[in-house]
Coordinates of C-alpha atoms in Angstrom, one line a residue:
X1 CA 0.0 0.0 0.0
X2 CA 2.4 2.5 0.7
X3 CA 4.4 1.4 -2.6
X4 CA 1.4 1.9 -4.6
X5 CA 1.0 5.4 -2.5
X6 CA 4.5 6.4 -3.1
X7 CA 4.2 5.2 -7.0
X8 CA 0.6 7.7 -7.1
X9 CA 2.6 11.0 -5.1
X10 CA 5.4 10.4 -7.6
X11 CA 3.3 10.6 -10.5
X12 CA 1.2 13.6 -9.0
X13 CA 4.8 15.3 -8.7
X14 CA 6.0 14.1 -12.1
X15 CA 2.6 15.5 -13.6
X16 CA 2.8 18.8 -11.7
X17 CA 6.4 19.6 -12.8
X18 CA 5.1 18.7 -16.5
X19 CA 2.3 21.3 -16.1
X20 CA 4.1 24.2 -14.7
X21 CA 6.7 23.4 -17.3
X22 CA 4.3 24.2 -19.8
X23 CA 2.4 26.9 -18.2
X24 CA 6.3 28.7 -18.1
X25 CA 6.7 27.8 -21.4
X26 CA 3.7 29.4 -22.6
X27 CA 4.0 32.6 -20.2
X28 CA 6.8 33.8 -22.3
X29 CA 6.3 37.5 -23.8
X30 CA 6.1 38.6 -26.8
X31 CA 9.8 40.5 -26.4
X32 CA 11.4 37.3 -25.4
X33 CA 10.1 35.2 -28.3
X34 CA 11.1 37.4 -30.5
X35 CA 14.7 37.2 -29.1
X36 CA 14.4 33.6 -29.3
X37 CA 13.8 33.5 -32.9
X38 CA 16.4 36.3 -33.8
X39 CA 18.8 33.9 -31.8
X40 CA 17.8 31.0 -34.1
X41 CA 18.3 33.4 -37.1
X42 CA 21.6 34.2 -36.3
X43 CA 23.0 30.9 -37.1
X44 CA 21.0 29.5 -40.6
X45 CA 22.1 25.9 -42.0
X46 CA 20.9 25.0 -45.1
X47 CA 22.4 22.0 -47.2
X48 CA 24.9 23.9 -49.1
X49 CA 25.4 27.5 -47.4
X50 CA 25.8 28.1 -43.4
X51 CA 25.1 31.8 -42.9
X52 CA 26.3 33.5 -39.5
X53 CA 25.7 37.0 -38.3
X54 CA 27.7 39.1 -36.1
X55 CA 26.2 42.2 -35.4
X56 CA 25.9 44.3 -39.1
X57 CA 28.5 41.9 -40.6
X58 CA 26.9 38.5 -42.2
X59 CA 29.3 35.7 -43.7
X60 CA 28.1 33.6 -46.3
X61 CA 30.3 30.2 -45.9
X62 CA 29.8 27.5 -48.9
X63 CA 29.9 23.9 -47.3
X64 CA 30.3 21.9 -50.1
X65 CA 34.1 20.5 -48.9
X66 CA 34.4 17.1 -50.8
X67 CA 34.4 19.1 -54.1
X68 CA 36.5 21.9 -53.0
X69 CA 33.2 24.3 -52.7
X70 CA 32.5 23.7 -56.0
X71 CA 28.7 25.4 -56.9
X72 CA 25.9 23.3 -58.2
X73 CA 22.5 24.2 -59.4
X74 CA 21.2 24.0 -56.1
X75 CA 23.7 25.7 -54.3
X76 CA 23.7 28.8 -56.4
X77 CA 19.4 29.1 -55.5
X78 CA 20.8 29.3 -51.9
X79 CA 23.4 31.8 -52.5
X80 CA 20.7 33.9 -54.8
X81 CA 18.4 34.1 -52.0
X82 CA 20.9 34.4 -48.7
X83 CA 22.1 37.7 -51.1
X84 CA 19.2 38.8 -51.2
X85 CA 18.0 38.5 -48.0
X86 CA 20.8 40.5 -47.1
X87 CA 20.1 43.1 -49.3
X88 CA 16.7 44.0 -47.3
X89 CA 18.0 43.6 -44.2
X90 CA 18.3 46.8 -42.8
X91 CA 20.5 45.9 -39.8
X92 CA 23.1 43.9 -42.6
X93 CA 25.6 46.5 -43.2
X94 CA 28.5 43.6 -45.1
X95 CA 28.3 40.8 -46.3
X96 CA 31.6 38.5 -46.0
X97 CA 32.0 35.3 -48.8
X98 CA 33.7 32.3 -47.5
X99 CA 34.6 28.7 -48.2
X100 CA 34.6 26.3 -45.7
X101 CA 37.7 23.6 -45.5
X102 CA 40.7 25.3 -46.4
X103 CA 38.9 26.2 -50.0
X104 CA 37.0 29.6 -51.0
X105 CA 35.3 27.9 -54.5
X106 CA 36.4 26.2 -57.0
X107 CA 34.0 27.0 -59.7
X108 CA 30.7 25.2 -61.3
X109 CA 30.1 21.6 -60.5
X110 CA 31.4 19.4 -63.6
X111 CA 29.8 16.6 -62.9
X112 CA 26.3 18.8 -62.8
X113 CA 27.5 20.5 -65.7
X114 CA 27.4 17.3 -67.5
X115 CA 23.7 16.7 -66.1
X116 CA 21.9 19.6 -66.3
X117 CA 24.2 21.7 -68.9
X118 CA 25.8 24.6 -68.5
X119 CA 22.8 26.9 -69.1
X120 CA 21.4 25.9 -66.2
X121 CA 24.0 26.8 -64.1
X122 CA 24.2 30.2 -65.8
X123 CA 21.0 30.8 -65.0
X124 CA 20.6 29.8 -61.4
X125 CA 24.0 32.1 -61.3
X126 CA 22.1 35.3 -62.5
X127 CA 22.4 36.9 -59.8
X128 CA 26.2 36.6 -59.6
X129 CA 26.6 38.6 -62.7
X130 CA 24.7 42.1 -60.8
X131 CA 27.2 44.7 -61.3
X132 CA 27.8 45.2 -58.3
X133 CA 27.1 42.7 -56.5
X134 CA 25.4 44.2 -53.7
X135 CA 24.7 47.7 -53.0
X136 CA 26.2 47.2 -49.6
X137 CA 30.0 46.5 -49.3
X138 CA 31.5 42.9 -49.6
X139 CA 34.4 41.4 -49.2
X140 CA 35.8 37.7 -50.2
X141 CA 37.8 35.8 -48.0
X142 CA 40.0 33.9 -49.8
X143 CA 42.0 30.4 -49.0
X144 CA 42.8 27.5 -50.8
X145 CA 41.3 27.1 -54.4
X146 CA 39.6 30.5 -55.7
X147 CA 39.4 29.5 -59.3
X148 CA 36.6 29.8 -62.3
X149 CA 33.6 31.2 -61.2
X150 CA 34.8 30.4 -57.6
X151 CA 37.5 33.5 -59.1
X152 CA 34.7 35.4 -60.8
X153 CA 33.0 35.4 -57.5
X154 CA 36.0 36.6 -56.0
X155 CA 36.3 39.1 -58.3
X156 CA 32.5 40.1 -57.9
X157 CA 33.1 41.2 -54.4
X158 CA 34.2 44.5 -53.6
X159 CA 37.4 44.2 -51.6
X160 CA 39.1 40.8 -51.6
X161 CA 41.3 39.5 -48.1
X162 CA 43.6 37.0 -49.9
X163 CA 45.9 34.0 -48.0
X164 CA 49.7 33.8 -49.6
X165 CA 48.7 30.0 -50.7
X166 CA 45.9 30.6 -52.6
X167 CA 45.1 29.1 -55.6
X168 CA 43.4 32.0 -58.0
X169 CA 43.0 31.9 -62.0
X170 CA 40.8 31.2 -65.1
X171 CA 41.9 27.0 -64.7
X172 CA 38.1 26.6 -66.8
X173 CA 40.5 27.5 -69.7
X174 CA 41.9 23.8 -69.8
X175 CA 38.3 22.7 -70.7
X176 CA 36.9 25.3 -73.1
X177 CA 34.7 27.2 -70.2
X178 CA 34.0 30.9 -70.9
X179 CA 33.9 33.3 -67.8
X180 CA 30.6 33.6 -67.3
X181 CA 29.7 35.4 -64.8
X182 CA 31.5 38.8 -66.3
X183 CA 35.1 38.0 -64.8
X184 CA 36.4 39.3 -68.1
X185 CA 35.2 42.8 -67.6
X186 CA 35.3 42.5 -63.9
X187 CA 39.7 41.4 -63.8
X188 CA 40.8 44.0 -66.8
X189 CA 38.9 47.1 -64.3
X190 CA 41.1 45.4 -61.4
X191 CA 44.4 45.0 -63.0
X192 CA 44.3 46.1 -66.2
X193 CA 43.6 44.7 -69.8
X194 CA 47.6 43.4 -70.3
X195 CA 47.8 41.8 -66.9
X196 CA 44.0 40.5 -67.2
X197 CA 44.9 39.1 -71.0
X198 CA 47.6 37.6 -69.4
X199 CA 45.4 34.9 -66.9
X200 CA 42.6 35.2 -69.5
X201 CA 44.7 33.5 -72.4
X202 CA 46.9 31.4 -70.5
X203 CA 44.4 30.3 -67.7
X204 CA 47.8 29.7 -65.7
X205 CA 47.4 30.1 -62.0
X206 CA 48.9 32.0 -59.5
X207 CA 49.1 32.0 -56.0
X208 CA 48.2 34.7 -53.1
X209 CA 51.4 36.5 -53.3
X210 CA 51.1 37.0 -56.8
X211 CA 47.5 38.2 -56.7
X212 CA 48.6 40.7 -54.0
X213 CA 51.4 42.1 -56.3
X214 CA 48.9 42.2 -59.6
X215 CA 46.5 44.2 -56.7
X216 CA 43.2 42.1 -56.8
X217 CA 44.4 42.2 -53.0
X218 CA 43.1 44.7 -50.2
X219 CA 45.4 42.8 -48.1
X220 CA 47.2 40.0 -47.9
X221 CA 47.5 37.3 -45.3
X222 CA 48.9 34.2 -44.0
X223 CA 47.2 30.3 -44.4
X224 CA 44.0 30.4 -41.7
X225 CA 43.1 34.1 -41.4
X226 CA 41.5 35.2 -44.2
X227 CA 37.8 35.2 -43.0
X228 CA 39.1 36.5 -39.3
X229 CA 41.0 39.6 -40.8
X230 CA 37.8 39.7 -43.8
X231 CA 35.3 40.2 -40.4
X232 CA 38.1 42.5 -39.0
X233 CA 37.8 44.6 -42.2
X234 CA 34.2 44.6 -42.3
X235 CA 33.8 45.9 -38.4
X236 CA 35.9 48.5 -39.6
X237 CA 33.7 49.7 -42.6
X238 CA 30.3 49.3 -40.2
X239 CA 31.4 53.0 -38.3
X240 CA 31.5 54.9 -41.6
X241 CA 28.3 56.7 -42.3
X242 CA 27.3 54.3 -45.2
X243 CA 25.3 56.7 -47.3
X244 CA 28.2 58.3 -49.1
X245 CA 29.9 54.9 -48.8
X246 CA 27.2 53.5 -50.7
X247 CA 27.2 56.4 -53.2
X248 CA 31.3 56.3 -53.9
X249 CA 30.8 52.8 -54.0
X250 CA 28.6 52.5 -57.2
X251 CA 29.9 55.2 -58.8
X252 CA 33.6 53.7 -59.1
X253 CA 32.0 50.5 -60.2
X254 CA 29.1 51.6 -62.7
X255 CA 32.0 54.4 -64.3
X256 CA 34.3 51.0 -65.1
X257 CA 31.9 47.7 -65.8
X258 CA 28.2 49.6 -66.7
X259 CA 29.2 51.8 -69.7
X260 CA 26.5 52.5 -71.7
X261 CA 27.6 52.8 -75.4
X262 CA 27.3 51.6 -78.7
X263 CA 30.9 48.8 -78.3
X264 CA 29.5 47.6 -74.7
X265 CA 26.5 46.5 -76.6
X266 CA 28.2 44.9 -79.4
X267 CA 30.6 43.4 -77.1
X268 CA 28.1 41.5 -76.0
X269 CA 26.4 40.1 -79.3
X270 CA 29.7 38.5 -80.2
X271 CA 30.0 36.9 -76.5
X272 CA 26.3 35.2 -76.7
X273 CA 27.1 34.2 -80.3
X274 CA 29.7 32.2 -79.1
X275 CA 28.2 30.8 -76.2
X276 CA 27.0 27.6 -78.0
X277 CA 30.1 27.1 -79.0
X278 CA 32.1 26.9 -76.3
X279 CA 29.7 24.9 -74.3
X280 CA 29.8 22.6 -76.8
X281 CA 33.9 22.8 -76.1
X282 CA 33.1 22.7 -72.8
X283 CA 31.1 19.3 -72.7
X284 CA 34.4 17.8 -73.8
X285 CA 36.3 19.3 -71.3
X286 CA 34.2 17.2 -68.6
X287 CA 34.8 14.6 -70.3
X288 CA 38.3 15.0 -69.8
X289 CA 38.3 16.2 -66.3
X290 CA 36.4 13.2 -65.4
X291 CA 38.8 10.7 -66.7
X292 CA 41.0 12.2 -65.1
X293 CA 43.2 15.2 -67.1
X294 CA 43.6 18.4 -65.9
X295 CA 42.8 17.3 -61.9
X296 CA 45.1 19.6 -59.3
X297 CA 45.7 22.1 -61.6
X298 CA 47.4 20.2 -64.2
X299 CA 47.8 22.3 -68.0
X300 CA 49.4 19.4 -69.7
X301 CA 48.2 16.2 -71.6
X302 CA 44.7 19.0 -72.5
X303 CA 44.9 18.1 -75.9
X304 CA 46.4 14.9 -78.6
X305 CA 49.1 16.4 -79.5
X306 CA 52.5 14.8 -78.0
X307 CA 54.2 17.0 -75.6
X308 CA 58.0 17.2 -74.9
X309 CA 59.6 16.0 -71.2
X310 CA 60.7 19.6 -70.8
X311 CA 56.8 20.6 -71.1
X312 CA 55.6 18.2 -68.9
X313 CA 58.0 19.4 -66.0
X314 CA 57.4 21.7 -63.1
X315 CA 59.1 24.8 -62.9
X316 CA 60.3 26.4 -59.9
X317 CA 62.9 29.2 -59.2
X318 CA 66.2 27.7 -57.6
X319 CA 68.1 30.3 -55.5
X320 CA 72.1 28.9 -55.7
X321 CA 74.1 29.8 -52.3
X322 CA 77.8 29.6 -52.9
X323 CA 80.0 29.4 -50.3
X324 CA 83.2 31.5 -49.4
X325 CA 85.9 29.9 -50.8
X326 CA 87.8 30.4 -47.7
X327 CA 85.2 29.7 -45.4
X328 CA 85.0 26.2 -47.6
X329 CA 88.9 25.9 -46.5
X330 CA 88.4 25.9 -43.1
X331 CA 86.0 23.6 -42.7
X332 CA 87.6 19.7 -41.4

C-alpha cells in the first residue's frame, strides 16, 4: 500500500512539474520570443550555405568540402536568396564570402554541368553577374582554391582578403569554359587589360602572393586568417556613415563595368554568339576532367598532341648559395 501510495505522489509530482513546465513555457512574452527567434536566425544551416551574423556583418560560408566548394545548381538558389535576404536587411551593413575547408570555391560543378548543362547553371547564377554585387559592401575571404567562377565570385566582391597559398586563375581554360559570370570585364577594371589578357589566355594560376602584387588584393595574409581579418575589415567599414559609402561605391563601379555605349553592346552580341560554341567545347572538357586530365591544376596532356619531357616538368625558381671559398677551406 504505501508502494502503490508512493508510485501515485510520484506521478502527481512528475505530472505537476510537466504542467508548470508548460504553463512557463507558454507565459513567455512577446519580447522574449522574438529574441528567441532572432537567436535562431543568427546561425542559418541550409544544405549547401551556413550563414552567420555578427552584429551588421553576415558571412556567407559555402559547405560543399568534398568538391572543394565547387557550386551546383542547387547551391547557387541558396546563395541567390541568402544575397538577397541581405540586401533587405536593414540591420546587414556587409556581407563577407567564404569557403569552408581550407577552400574559397572552385568554380561550377562538372559533374552537374554534365547533367543539367551549362545553361542551367548560368541561370541559377544570375544573380552573380549584378554589377555590383550588392549595394552594400562585400568582401571575399579567400584560402585555398579560388578559381573559375569560384575566381569570378572573388572578383564580384568589392574588396578581396587574400591567404599567400591561394590558388586564383581562369583553370576553366583547360576545358573550353568561358567566364561567365563577367570575370572578363570585372579582372581587366582590377588589373588592367595586359595583366588581365595575361590569366585570361593562359588560364595559368597564380598564388596569393602573386594576386597581392597584380593588386586584386586589399590585403594579404597568412594560411588560416582570411575570414578572421575579412570580419576584421568589415567591423571596420560598419562606423563609416554608409550613405556616401554606398554612393562612392557605385559610382567607381558603374563608371568602369556599366558603360552605356554603342561597343558595350556589341561586345556583348559577339560573347552570346559564341556561347554555343564553347559549351559545346566545354562538354568535352568534362569529359576530360572526369577521366582524369587536368585534376590539381594540371595544363598538360589538355589536348592529342604529344608533348616534350621539358613541357611536362614543373618549374620552380632555384636560389644557388655559394659558399666562401675560404670559409669552404676551413672547414675539417
Amino acid at each position: 500500500m504505501k508502494s502503490l501510495l508512493r508510485k501515485c505522489v510520484s506521478f502527481s509530482n512528475s505530472s505537476f512539474t510537466r504542467i508548470n513546465t508548460v504553463r512557463l513555457a507558454s507565459s513567455k512574452n512577446d519580447a522574449q520570443k522574438k529574441e528567441e527567434a532572432k537567436n535562431v536566425e543568427n546561425l542559418k544551416i541550409k544544405s549547401n550555405i551556413i550563414v552567420e551574423k555578427f552584429g551588421a556583418v553576415t558571412t556567407l560560408n559555402i559547405d560543399r568540402q568534398k568538391t572543394r566548394n565547387s557550386l551546383d545548381e542547387a547551391t547557387l538558389k541558396e546563395m541567390a536568396e541568402i544575397i538577397n535576404a541581405f540586401d533587405k536587411d536593414a540591420e546587414a551593413k556587409v556581407l563577407v564570402f567564404n569557403g569552408e575547408g581550407g577552400s574559397f570555391c572552385s568554380g561550377f560543378d562538372l559533374d552537374e554541368i554534365e547533367q543539367k548543362g551549362y545553361n542551367t547553371l548560368i541561370d541559377a547564377a544570375s544573380r552573380l553577374r549584378r554589377r555590383p554585387l550588392c549595394d552594400k559592401p562585400t568582401i571575399a575571404a579567400v584560402t585555398g582554391y579560388a578559381v573559375g567562377e569560384g575566381f569570378e565570385l572573388a572578383l564580384a566582391c568589392d574588396l578581396r582578403i587574400i591567404e599567400d597559398t591561394a590558388i586564383i586563375g581562369c583553370l576553366g581554360r583547360r576545358f573550353g569554359a568561358p567566364q561567365g559570370l563577367y570575370g572578363g570585364r570585372r579582372l581587366t577594371s582590377l588589373i588592367g587589360l595586359s595583366r588581365a589578357l595575361d590569366l585570361l589566355i593562359t588560364g595559368r594560376p597564380i598564388s596569393g602572393t602573386e594576386a597581392n602584387t597584380m593588386g586584386l588584393a586589399c590585403k594579404l595574409t597568412t594560411t588560416g586568417t582570411a575570414l578572421g581579418e575579412s570580419i576584421k575589415l568589415a567591423k571596420s567599414l560598419i562606423k563609416f556613415p554608409q550613405n556616401a559609402l554606398i554612393m562612392d561605391k557605385l559610382a567607381a563601379i558603374n563608371s568602369q563595368l556599366n558603360p552605356n555605349s554603342e561597343e558595350s553592346m556589341r561586345d556583348e552580341a559577339i560573347m552570346n554568339s559564341l556561347l554555343g560554341s564553347a559549351i559545346e567545347d566545354l562538354n568535352q572538357g568534362i569529359k576530360k576532367f572526369q577521366g582524369g586530365i587536368g585534376k590539381h591544376g594540371k595544363f598538360y596532356k589538355l589536348t592529342e598532341v604529344p608533348l616534350k619531357d621539358w613541357e611536362l616538368e614543373e618549374t620552380f625558381e632555384e636560389i644557388t648559395v655559394k659558399l666562401d671559398e675560404e670559409k669552404k677551406d676551413k672547414k675539417p
